[in-house]
C-alpha cells in the first residue's frame, strides 16, 4: 500500500472512531436541559426561556423526596413556569404556577422509590 493510501486509511479510521465516540456520548445525554431523570443525592438547576428551577432528590426508608422551587424570570412574557415530577407507580405531581417576573414557588413531594423524572415547563 502506498504512503498516501496508508494515510487516507488511517484518517478514515480516526474519523469513524471520532464519530462513534460522539454518537455514544450523545446517546447517554439527558433528554433536555429542562428535564432531569435523577436519583438519590442529586440536585438540579434547569432553566428555560422565562423560568428556572432548583431541586434536590433525597432518599430515606425506600422513599424519594423531590424538594425545591420554580421561578418566573420574565414578567413581560405573560407566561408562567411550573415543575412536573413523575414517580414510580404512575404517580405525577405538579407544582403551583410561578407567574410574574421574580415570583418563586416552593414544592416538596415524597413517594416510594429511588428515582424521579422531573421537568421544568412553561405555561399549561
CSV table of N, CA and C in Angstrom, one decimal:
chain,number,residue,atom,x,y,z
A,1,UNK,N,0.8,-1.2,0.0
A,1,UNK,CA,0.0,0.0,0.0
A,1,UNK,C,0.9,1.2,0.0
A,2,UNK,N,0.6,2.2,-0.8
A,2,UNK,CA,1.4,3.4,-0.9
A,2,UNK,C,1.2,4.3,0.3
A,3,UNK,N,2.1,5.2,0.6
A,3,UNK,CA,2.1,6.0,1.7
A,3,UNK,C,0.8,6.9,1.8
A,4,UNK,N,0.4,7.4,0.6
A,4,UNK,CA,-0.8,8.2,0.6
A,4,UNK,C,-2.0,7.3,1.0
A,5,UNK,N,-2.1,6.1,0.5
A,5,UNK,CA,-3.3,5.2,0.8
A,5,UNK,C,-3.3,4.9,2.3
A,6,UNK,N,-2.1,4.7,2.9
A,6,UNK,CA,-2.0,4.3,4.3
A,6,UNK,C,-2.5,5.5,5.1
A,7,UNK,N,-2.1,6.7,4.8
A,7,UNK,CA,-2.5,7.9,5.5
A,7,UNK,C,-4.0,8.1,5.4
A,8,UNK,N,-4.6,7.9,4.2
A,8,UNK,CA,-6.0,8.0,3.9
A,8,UNK,C,-6.8,7.0,4.8
A,9,UNK,N,-6.3,5.7,4.8
A,9,UNK,CA,-6.9,4.7,5.6
A,9,UNK,C,-6.9,5.0,7.1
A,10,UNK,N,-5.8,5.5,7.6
A,10,UNK,CA,-5.7,5.8,9.0
A,10,UNK,C,-6.6,7.0,9.3
A,11,UNK,N,-6.6,8.0,8.4
A,11,UNK,CA,-7.5,9.2,8.6
A,11,UNK,C,-9.0,8.7,8.6
A,12,UNK,N,-9.4,7.8,7.7
A,12,UNK,CA,-10.8,7.4,7.7
A,12,UNK,C,-11.1,6.6,9.0
A,13,UNK,N,-10.2,5.8,9.5
A,13,UNK,CA,-10.4,5.1,10.7
A,13,UNK,C,-10.6,6.0,11.9
A,14,UNK,N,-9.7,7.0,12.0
A,14,UNK,CA,-9.8,8.0,13.1
A,14,UNK,C,-11.1,8.8,13.0
A,15,UNK,N,-11.5,9.2,11.8
A,15,UNK,CA,-12.8,9.9,11.6
A,15,UNK,C,-14.0,9.0,12.1
A,16,UNK,N,-13.9,7.7,11.7
A,16,UNK,CA,-15.0,6.8,12.1
A,16,UNK,C,-15.1,6.6,13.6
A,17,UNK,N,-13.9,6.5,14.3
A,17,UNK,CA,-13.9,6.3,15.7
A,17,UNK,C,-14.4,7.6,16.4
A,18,UNK,N,-14.0,8.8,15.9
A,18,UNK,CA,-14.5,10.0,16.4
A,18,UNK,C,-16.0,10.2,16.3
A,19,UNK,N,-16.5,9.8,15.2
A,19,UNK,CA,-18.0,9.8,15.0
A,19,UNK,C,-18.7,8.9,16.0
A,20,UNK,N,-18.2,7.7,16.1
A,20,UNK,CA,-18.7,6.7,17.0
A,20,UNK,C,-18.7,7.2,18.5
A,21,UNK,N,-17.6,7.8,18.8
A,21,UNK,CA,-17.5,8.4,20.2
A,21,UNK,C,-18.5,9.5,20.4
A,22,UNK,N,-18.7,10.4,19.5
A,22,UNK,CA,-19.6,11.4,19.6
A,22,UNK,C,-21.1,10.9,19.7
A,23,UNK,N,-21.3,9.9,18.9
A,23,UNK,CA,-22.7,9.3,18.9
A,23,UNK,C,-23.0,8.6,20.2
A,24,UNK,N,-22.1,7.9,20.8
A,24,UNK,CA,-22.4,7.3,22.1
A,24,UNK,C,-22.5,8.3,23.2
A,25,UNK,N,-21.7,9.4,23.1
A,25,UNK,CA,-21.8,10.4,24.2
A,25,UNK,C,-23.2,11.1,24.1
A,26,UNK,N,-23.7,11.3,22.9
A,26,UNK,CA,-25.0,12.0,22.8
A,26,UNK,C,-26.1,11.0,23.2
A,27,UNK,N,-25.9,9.7,23.0
A,27,UNK,CA,-27.0,8.8,23.4
A,27,UNK,C,-27.2,8.8,24.9
A,28,UNK,N,-26.1,9.0,25.7
A,28,UNK,CA,-26.3,9.0,27.1
A,28,UNK,C,-26.6,10.3,27.7
A,29,UNK,N,-26.8,11.4,26.9
A,29,UNK,CA,-27.1,12.7,27.5
A,29,UNK,C,-28.5,12.7,27.9
A,30,UNK,N,-28.9,13.7,28.9
A,30,UNK,CA,-30.3,13.8,29.3
A,30,UNK,C,-31.2,14.2,28.2
A,31,UNK,N,-32.5,13.9,28.4
A,31,UNK,CA,-33.5,14.2,27.3
A,31,UNK,C,-33.4,15.7,26.9
A,32,UNK,N,-33.3,16.6,27.8
A,32,UNK,CA,-33.2,18.0,27.5
A,32,UNK,C,-32.7,18.7,28.8
A,33,UNK,N,-32.2,19.9,28.7
A,33,UNK,CA,-31.6,20.6,29.9
A,33,UNK,C,-32.7,20.9,30.9
A,34,UNK,N,-33.9,21.0,30.5
A,34,UNK,CA,-35.0,21.3,31.5
A,34,UNK,C,-35.7,20.1,32.1
A,35,UNK,N,-35.3,18.9,31.7
A,35,UNK,CA,-35.9,17.7,32.2
A,35,UNK,C,-34.8,16.8,32.7
A,36,UNK,N,-34.9,16.3,34.0
A,36,UNK,CA,-33.9,15.6,34.6
A,36,UNK,C,-34.4,14.3,35.2
A,37,UNK,N,-33.8,13.2,34.9
A,37,UNK,CA,-34.1,11.9,35.4
A,37,UNK,C,-33.1,11.6,36.4
A,38,UNK,N,-33.4,11.7,37.7
A,38,UNK,CA,-32.4,11.5,38.7
A,38,UNK,C,-32.8,10.7,39.9
A,39,UNK,N,-31.7,10.4,40.7
A,39,UNK,CA,-31.9,9.5,41.8
A,39,UNK,C,-31.4,10.2,43.1
A,40,UNK,N,-31.3,9.4,44.1
A,40,UNK,CA,-30.9,9.9,45.5
A,40,UNK,C,-29.6,10.7,45.5
A,41,UNK,N,-29.7,11.8,46.2
A,41,UNK,CA,-28.5,12.6,46.4
A,41,UNK,C,-28.2,13.6,45.3
A,42,UNK,N,-29.0,13.6,44.2
A,42,UNK,CA,-28.7,14.5,43.1
A,42,UNK,C,-29.4,15.8,43.2
A,43,UNK,N,-28.8,16.9,42.7
A,43,UNK,CA,-29.5,18.2,42.7
A,43,UNK,C,-29.4,18.7,41.3
A,44,UNK,N,-30.4,19.6,40.9
A,44,UNK,CA,-30.5,20.0,39.5
A,44,UNK,C,-30.9,21.5,39.5
A,45,UNK,N,-30.4,22.2,38.5
A,45,UNK,CA,-30.7,23.6,38.3
A,45,UNK,C,-31.0,23.9,36.8
A,46,UNK,N,-32.2,23.4,36.4
A,46,UNK,CA,-32.5,23.6,35.0
A,46,UNK,C,-33.1,25.0,34.7
A,47,UNK,N,-33.1,25.5,33.5
A,47,UNK,CA,-33.7,26.7,33.1
A,47,UNK,C,-34.2,26.6,31.7
A,48,UNK,N,-35.2,27.4,31.4
A,48,UNK,CA,-35.8,27.6,30.1
A,48,UNK,C,-36.0,29.1,29.9
A,49,UNK,N,-36.3,29.5,28.7
A,49,UNK,CA,-36.6,30.9,28.4
A,49,UNK,C,-37.7,31.3,29.3
A,50,UNK,N,-37.5,32.2,30.2
A,50,UNK,CA,-38.6,32.8,31.1
A,50,UNK,C,-38.7,32.1,32.4
A,51,UNK,N,-37.9,31.1,32.7
A,51,UNK,CA,-38.0,30.5,34.0
A,51,UNK,C,-36.8,29.6,34.4
A,52,UNK,N,-36.7,29.4,35.7
A,52,UNK,CA,-35.6,28.5,36.2
A,52,UNK,C,-36.2,27.7,37.4
A,53,UNK,N,-35.4,26.7,37.8
A,53,UNK,CA,-35.9,25.9,38.9
A,53,UNK,C,-34.6,25.3,39.6
A,54,UNK,N,-34.8,24.8,40.8
A,54,UNK,CA,-33.8,24.1,41.6
A,54,UNK,C,-34.5,23.0,42.4
A,55,UNK,N,-33.9,21.8,42.4
A,55,UNK,CA,-34.5,20.8,43.3
A,55,UNK,C,-33.4,19.8,43.6
A,56,UNK,N,-33.6,19.2,44.8
A,56,UNK,CA,-32.7,18.2,45.3
A,56,UNK,C,-33.5,16.9,45.5
A,57,UNK,N,-32.9,15.8,45.1
A,57,UNK,CA,-33.5,14.4,45.4
A,57,UNK,C,-32.9,13.8,46.6
A,58,UNK,N,-33.6,13.4,47.6
A,58,UNK,CA,-33.1,12.7,48.7
A,58,UNK,C,-33.9,11.5,49.0
A,59,UNK,N,-33.3,10.5,49.6
A,59,UNK,CA,-34.0,9.2,49.8
A,59,UNK,C,-33.8,8.8,51.3
A,60,UNK,N,-34.9,8.2,51.8
A,60,UNK,CA,-34.9,7.6,53.1
A,60,UNK,C,-36.0,6.6,53.2
A,61,UNK,N,-35.7,5.5,53.8
A,61,UNK,CA,-36.7,4.4,54.1
A,61,UNK,C,-37.5,4.0,52.8
A,62,UNK,N,-36.8,3.9,51.7
A,62,UNK,CA,-37.4,3.4,50.5
A,62,UNK,C,-38.3,4.4,49.8
A,63,UNK,N,-38.1,5.7,50.2
A,63,UNK,CA,-38.9,6.8,49.5
A,63,UNK,C,-37.9,7.8,49.0
A,64,UNK,N,-38.3,8.5,47.9
A,64,UNK,CA,-37.6,9.6,47.4
A,64,UNK,C,-38.4,10.9,47.6
A,65,UNK,N,-37.7,11.9,48.0
A,65,UNK,CA,-38.2,13.3,48.2
A,65,UNK,C,-37.6,14.2,47.1
A,66,UNK,N,-38.5,14.9,46.4
A,66,UNK,CA,-38.0,16.0,45.5
A,66,UNK,C,-38.4,17.3,46.1
A,67,UNK,N,-37.5,18.1,46.4
A,67,UNK,CA,-37.8,19.4,47.1
A,67,UNK,C,-37.0,20.5,46.4
A,68,UNK,N,-37.8,21.6,46.2
A,68,UNK,CA,-37.1,22.7,45.5
A,68,UNK,C,-38.0,23.9,45.3
A,69,UNK,N,-37.7,24.7,44.2
A,69,UNK,CA,-38.5,25.8,43.8
A,69,UNK,C,-38.5,26.0,42.3
A,70,UNK,N,-39.5,26.8,41.9
A,70,UNK,CA,-39.5,27.2,40.5
A,70,UNK,C,-39.8,28.7,40.4
A,71,UNK,N,-39.1,29.4,39.5
A,71,UNK,CA,-39.2,30.8,39.5
A,71,UNK,C,-39.4,31.4,38.1
A,72,UNK,N,-40.3,32.3,37.9
A,72,UNK,CA,-40.6,33.0,36.7
A,72,UNK,C,-39.5,34.1,36.6
A,73,UNK,N,-38.8,34.1,35.5
A,73,UNK,CA,-37.7,35.1,35.3
A,73,UNK,C,-38.1,36.2,34.2
A,74,UNK,N,-39.2,36.1,33.7
A,74,UNK,CA,-39.6,37.1,32.6
A,74,UNK,C,-41.1,37.5,32.8
A,75,UNK,N,-41.2,38.6,33.5
A,75,UNK,CA,-42.6,39.1,33.8
A,75,UNK,C,-43.3,39.7,32.6
A,76,UNK,N,-42.6,39.9,31.6
A,76,UNK,CA,-43.2,40.6,30.4
A,76,UNK,C,-43.8,39.6,29.4
A,77,UNK,N,-43.5,38.3,29.5
A,77,UNK,CA,-44.0,37.4,28.5
A,77,UNK,C,-45.4,36.9,28.8
A,78,UNK,N,-46.0,37.3,29.9
A,78,UNK,CA,-47.3,36.8,30.3
A,78,UNK,C,-47.5,35.3,30.3
A,79,UNK,N,-46.4,34.6,30.6
A,79,UNK,CA,-46.5,33.2,30.8
A,79,UNK,C,-46.0,32.8,32.1
A,80,UNK,N,-46.3,31.6,32.5
A,80,UNK,CA,-45.9,31.0,33.9
A,80,UNK,C,-45.0,29.8,33.7
A,81,UNK,N,-44.3,29.5,34.7
A,81,UNK,CA,-43.5,28.2,34.7
A,81,UNK,C,-43.9,27.4,35.9
A,82,UNK,N,-43.7,26.1,35.7
A,82,UNK,CA,-44.1,25.1,36.8
A,82,UNK,C,-43.2,23.9,36.6
A,83,UNK,N,-43.3,23.0,37.6
A,83,UNK,CA,-42.5,21.7,37.6
A,83,UNK,C,-43.4,20.5,37.7
A,84,UNK,N,-43.1,19.5,36.9
A,84,UNK,CA,-43.9,18.3,36.9
A,84,UNK,C,-42.9,17.1,37.3
A,85,UNK,N,-43.3,16.3,38.2
A,85,UNK,CA,-42.5,15.2,38.6
A,85,UNK,C,-43.2,13.9,38.5
A,86,UNK,N,-42.6,12.9,37.9
A,86,UNK,CA,-43.2,11.5,37.8
A,86,UNK,C,-42.4,10.6,38.6
A,87,UNK,N,-43.2,9.8,39.4
A,87,UNK,CA,-42.6,8.8,40.4
A,87,UNK,C,-43.1,7.4,40.0
A,88,UNK,N,-42.6,6.4,40.7
A,88,UNK,CA,-43.0,5.1,40.5
A,88,UNK,C,-44.5,4.9,40.7
A,89,UNK,N,-45.0,3.8,40.2
A,89,UNK,CA,-46.5,3.5,40.3
A,89,UNK,C,-47.3,4.6,39.6
A,90,UNK,N,-46.8,5.2,38.5
A,90,UNK,CA,-47.5,6.2,37.7
A,90,UNK,C,-48.1,7.4,38.5
A,91,UNK,N,-47.3,7.8,39.5
A,91,UNK,CA,-47.7,9.0,40.4
A,91,UNK,C,-47.1,10.2,39.7
A,92,UNK,N,-47.9,11.2,39.5
A,92,UNK,CA,-47.4,12.5,38.9
A,92,UNK,C,-47.8,13.6,39.9
A,93,UNK,N,-46.8,14.5,40.1
A,93,UNK,CA,-47.1,15.7,41.0
A,93,UNK,C,-46.8,17.0,40.1
A,94,UNK,N,-47.6,18.0,40.3
A,94,UNK,CA,-47.4,19.3,39.6
A,94,UNK,C,-47.3,20.4,40.6
A,95,UNK,N,-46.3,21.3,40.4
A,95,UNK,CA,-46.2,22.4,41.3
A,95,UNK,C,-47.2,23.5,41.0
A,96,UNK,N,-47.4,24.4,41.9
A,96,UNK,CA,-48.2,25.6,41.5
A,96,UNK,C,-47.4,26.4,40.5
A,97,UNK,N,-48.1,27.2,39.8
A,97,UNK,CA,-47.5,28.1,38.7
A,97,UNK,C,-46.8,29.2,39.4
A,98,UNK,N,-45.6,29.6,38.9
A,98,UNK,CA,-44.9,30.8,39.2
A,98,UNK,C,-45.1,31.7,38.1
A,99,UNK,N,-45.8,32.8,38.4
A,99,UNK,CA,-46.2,33.8,37.3
A,99,UNK,C,-45.7,35.2,37.7
A,100,UNK,N,-45.2,36.0,36.8
A,100,UNK,CA,-44.8,37.3,37.0
A,100,UNK,C,-43.3,37.3,37.4
A,101,UNK,N,-42.5,38.2,36.8
A,101,UNK,CA,-41.1,38.2,36.9
A,101,UNK,C,-40.7,38.2,38.4
A,102,UNK,N,-39.9,37.2,38.7
A,102,UNK,CA,-39.3,37.1,40.1
A,102,UNK,C,-40.2,36.3,41.0
A,103,UNK,N,-41.4,35.9,40.7
A,103,UNK,CA,-42.2,35.1,41.5
A,103,UNK,C,-41.6,33.7,41.7
A,104,UNK,N,-41.5,33.2,42.9
A,104,UNK,CA,-40.9,31.9,43.2
A,104,UNK,C,-41.9,31.1,44.0
A,105,UNK,N,-42.0,29.8,43.6
A,105,UNK,CA,-42.9,28.9,44.3
A,105,UNK,C,-42.2,27.7,44.7
A,106,UNK,N,-42.3,27.3,46.0
A,106,UNK,CA,-41.7,26.1,46.5
A,106,UNK,C,-42.5,24.8,46.3
A,107,UNK,N,-41.9,23.7,46.3
A,107,UNK,CA,-42.6,22.4,46.2
A,107,UNK,C,-41.8,21.3,47.0
A,108,UNK,N,-42.5,20.3,47.4
A,108,UNK,CA,-41.9,19.2,48.0
A,108,UNK,C,-42.8,18.0,47.9
A,109,UNK,N,-42.3,16.9,47.4
A,109,UNK,CA,-43.1,15.7,47.2
A,109,UNK,C,-42.3,14.5,47.7
A,110,UNK,N,-42.9,13.5,48.3
A,110,UNK,CA,-42.3,12.3,48.7
A,110,UNK,C,-43.1,11.1,48.3
A,111,UNK,N,-42.5,10.1,47.7
A,111,UNK,CA,-43.2,8.9,47.2
A,111,UNK,C,-42.2,7.7,47.2
A,112,UNK,N,-42.8,6.5,47.2
A,112,UNK,CA,-42.0,5.3,47.2
A,112,UNK,C,-41.1,5.3,46.0
A,113,UNK,N,-39.9,4.7,46.2
A,113,UNK,CA,-38.9,4.6,45.1
A,113,UNK,C,-37.6,5.3,45.3
A,114,UNK,N,-36.8,5.3,44.3
A,114,UNK,CA,-35.5,6.0,44.4
A,114,UNK,C,-35.1,6.8,43.2
A,115,UNK,N,-36.1,7.0,42.3
A,115,UNK,CA,-35.9,7.7,41.0
A,115,UNK,C,-37.1,8.6,40.8
A,116,UNK,N,-36.8,9.8,40.3
A,116,UNK,CA,-37.9,10.7,39.9
A,116,UNK,C,-37.5,11.4,38.5
A,117,UNK,N,-38.5,11.5,37.7
A,117,UNK,CA,-38.4,12.1,36.4
A,117,UNK,C,-39.0,13.5,36.5
A,118,UNK,N,-38.2,14.6,36.6
A,118,UNK,CA,-38.7,15.9,36.9
A,118,UNK,C,-38.4,16.8,35.7
A,119,UNK,N,-39.4,17.7,35.4
A,119,UNK,CA,-39.3,18.6,34.3
A,119,UNK,C,-39.8,20.0,34.6
A,120,UNK,N,-39.0,21.0,34.1
A,120,UNK,CA,-39.4,22.4,34.2
A,120,UNK,C,-40.2,22.7,32.9
A,121,UNK,N,-41.4,23.3,33.1
A,121,UNK,CA,-42.2,23.6,31.9
A,121,UNK,C,-42.8,25.0,32.0
A,122,UNK,N,-43.2,25.4,30.8
A,122,UNK,CA,-43.8,26.8,30.7
A,122,UNK,C,-45.3,26.7,30.4
A,123,UNK,N,-46.0,27.6,31.0
A,123,UNK,CA,-47.5,27.7,30.8
A,123,UNK,C,-48.2,26.5,30.3
A,124,UNK,N,-49.2,26.1,31.1
A,124,UNK,CA,-50.0,25.0,30.8
A,124,UNK,C,-51.1,25.3,29.8
